[in-house]
Coordinates of C-alpha atoms in Angstrom, one line a residue:
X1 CA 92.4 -78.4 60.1
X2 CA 89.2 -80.2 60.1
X3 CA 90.7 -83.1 57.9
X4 CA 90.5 -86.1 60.2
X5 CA 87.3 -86.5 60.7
X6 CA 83.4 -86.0 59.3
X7 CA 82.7 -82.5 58.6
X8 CA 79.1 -81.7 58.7
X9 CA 78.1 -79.2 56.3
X10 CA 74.5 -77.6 56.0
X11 CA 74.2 -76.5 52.5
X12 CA 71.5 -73.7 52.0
X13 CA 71.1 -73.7 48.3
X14 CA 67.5 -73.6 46.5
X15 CA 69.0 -74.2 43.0
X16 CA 68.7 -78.2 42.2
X17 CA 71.4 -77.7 39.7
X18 CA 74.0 -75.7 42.2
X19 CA 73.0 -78.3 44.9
X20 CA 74.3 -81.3 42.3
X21 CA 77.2 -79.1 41.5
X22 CA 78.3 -78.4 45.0
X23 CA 78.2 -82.3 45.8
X24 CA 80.2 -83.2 43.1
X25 CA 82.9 -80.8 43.8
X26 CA 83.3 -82.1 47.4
X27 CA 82.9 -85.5 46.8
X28 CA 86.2 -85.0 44.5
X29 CA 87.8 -84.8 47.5
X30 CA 88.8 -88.4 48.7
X31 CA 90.7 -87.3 51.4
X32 CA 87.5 -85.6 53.7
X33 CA 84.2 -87.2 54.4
X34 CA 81.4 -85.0 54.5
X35 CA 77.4 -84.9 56.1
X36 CA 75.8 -82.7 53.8
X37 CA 72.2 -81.8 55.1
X38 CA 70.3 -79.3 52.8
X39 CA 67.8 -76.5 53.3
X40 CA 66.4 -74.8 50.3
X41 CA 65.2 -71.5 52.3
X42 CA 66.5 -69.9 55.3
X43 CA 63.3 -71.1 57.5
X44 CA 64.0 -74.9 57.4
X45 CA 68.0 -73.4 57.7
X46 CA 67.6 -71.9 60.8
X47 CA 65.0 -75.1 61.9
X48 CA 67.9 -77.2 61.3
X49 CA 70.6 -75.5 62.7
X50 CA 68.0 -75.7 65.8
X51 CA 68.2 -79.4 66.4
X52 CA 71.5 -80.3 64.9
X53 CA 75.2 -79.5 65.1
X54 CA 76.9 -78.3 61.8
X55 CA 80.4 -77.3 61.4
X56 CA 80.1 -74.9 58.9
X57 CA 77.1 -73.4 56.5
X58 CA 77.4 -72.9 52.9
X59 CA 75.2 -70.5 52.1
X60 CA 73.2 -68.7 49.2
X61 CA 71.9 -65.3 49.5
X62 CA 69.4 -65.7 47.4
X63 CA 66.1 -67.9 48.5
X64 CA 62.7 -68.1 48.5
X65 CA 62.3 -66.7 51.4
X66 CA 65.2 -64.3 52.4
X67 CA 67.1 -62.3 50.1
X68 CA 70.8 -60.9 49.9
X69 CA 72.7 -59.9 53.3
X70 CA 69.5 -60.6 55.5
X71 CA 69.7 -63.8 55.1
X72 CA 73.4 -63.7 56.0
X73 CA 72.1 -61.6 59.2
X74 CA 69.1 -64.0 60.4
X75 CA 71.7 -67.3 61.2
X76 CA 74.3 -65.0 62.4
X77 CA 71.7 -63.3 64.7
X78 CA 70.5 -66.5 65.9
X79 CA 73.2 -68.9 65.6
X80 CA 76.3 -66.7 65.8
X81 CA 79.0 -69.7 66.3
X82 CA 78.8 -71.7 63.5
X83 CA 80.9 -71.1 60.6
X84 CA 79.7 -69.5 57.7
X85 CA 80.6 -69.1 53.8
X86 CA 78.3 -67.3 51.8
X87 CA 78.5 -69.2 48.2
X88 CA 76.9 -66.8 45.7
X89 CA 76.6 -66.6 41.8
X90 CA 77.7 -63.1 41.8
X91 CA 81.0 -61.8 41.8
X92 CA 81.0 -58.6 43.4
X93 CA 84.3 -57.5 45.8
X94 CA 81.6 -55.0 47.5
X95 CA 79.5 -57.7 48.6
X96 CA 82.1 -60.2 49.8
X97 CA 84.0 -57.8 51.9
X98 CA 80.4 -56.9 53.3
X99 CA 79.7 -59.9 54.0
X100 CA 83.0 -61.4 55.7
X101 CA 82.3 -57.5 57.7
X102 CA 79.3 -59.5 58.8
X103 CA 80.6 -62.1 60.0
X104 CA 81.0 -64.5 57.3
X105 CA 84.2 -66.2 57.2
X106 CA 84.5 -66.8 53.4
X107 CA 82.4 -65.6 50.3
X108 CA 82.9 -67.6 47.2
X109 CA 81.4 -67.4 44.1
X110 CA 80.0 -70.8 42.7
X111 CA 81.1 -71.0 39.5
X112 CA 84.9 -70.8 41.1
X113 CA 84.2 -73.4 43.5
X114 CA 85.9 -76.3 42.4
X115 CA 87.1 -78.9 45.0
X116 CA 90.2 -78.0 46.3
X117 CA 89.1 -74.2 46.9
X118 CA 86.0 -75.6 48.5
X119 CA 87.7 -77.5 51.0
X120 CA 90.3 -74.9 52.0
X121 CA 87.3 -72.3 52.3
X122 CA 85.5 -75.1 54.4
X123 CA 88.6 -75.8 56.9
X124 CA 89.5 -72.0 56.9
X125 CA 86.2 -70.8 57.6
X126 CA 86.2 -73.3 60.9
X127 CA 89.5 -72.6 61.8
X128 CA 88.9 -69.3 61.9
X129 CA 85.6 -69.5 63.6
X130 CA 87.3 -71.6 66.5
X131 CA 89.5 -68.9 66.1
X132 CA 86.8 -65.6 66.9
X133 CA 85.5 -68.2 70.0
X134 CA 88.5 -68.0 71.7
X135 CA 89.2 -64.8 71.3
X136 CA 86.1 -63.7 72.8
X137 CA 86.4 -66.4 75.1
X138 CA 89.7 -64.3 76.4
X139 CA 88.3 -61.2 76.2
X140 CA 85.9 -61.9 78.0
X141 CA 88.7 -63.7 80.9
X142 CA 90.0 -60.3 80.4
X143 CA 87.0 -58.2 81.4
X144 CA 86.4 -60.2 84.6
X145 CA 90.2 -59.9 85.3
X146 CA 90.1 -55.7 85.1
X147 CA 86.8 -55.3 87.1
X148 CA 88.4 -57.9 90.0
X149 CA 91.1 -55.5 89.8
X150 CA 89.2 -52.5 90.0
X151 CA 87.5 -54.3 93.0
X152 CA 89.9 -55.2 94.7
X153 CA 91.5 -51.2 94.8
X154 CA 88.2 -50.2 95.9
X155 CA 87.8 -52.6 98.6
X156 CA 87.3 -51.4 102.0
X157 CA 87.0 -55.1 103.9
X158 CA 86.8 -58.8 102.4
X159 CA 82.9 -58.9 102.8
X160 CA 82.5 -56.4 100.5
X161 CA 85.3 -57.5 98.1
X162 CA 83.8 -61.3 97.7
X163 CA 80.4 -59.8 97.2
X164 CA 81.7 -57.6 94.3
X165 CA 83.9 -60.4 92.8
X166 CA 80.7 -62.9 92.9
X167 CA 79.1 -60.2 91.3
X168 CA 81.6 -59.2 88.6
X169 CA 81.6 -63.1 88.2
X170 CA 77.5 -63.4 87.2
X171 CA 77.5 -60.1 85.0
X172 CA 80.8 -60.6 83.3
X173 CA 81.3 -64.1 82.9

């Protein structure tokens, strides 16, 4: 887990109060540092996840400018490999399993996010975006694998085979 070192956390929350809340949680936990950068609507979210490197986004569904799962879909449209927990104030089961469907990897209602749930969301949610990386990583290893394969039965002479492999090779990985 993501306990040895700084984790960088972009907070997109436009509630003062929850913002003050959320910091006080995590810094009751002595054993993590955090970076918390903050965005109070999705635009200057999105601007910073632009020009900086966050491991994981805690993120509010409702801002001034984006409201409920759209909000969810603009970063992951746009920034699909960062980690993502949607921290809401409502507690509704239909919404977090739509939202981890989504791509989220946690949804956590704020008034049960104390410290120690916060940073096992926090290291979960990264472990188990690494986790989605790789696998895609290897499916995609195992695309380039079955079309080589497929080439290589086709083949008629090795011209023809390395032109199909370097071409497998550009469109598949």
């Amino acid at each position: 887990m993501a306990t040895d070192k700084t984790i960088k956390i972009l907070l997109v929350e436009d509630n003062p109060g929850d913002v003050l809340l959320l910091k006080v949680s995590l810094k009751s936990i002595a054993s993590v540092q955090f970076k918390i950068s903050l965005a109070s609507t999705l635009s200057q979210a999105l601007n910073q996840l632009q020009s900086n490197h966050y491991d994981v986004v805690l993120l509010d569904l409702s801002l001034p400018d984006s409201s409920g799962m759209e909000t969810l879909e603009q970063i992951q449209q746009h920034y699909p490999n960062v980690a993502i927990i949607v921290l809401t104030g409502m507690s509704s089961e239909e919404l977090a399993a739509r939202a981890v469907r989504q791509g989220a990897q946690d949804y956590l209602v704020k008034s049960q996010a104390d410290g120690p749930l916060l940073i096992r969301a926090i290291n979960y949610a990264i472990e188990r975006k690494e986790y989605v990386k790789e696998l895609q990583k290897l499916n995609r290893c195992s695309k380039v694998l079955s079309a080589v394969n497929h080439a290589m039965v086709r083949a008629t002479d090795e011209q023809t085979f390395l032109k199909d492999i370097s071409q497998i090779i550009v469109e598949l990985g």
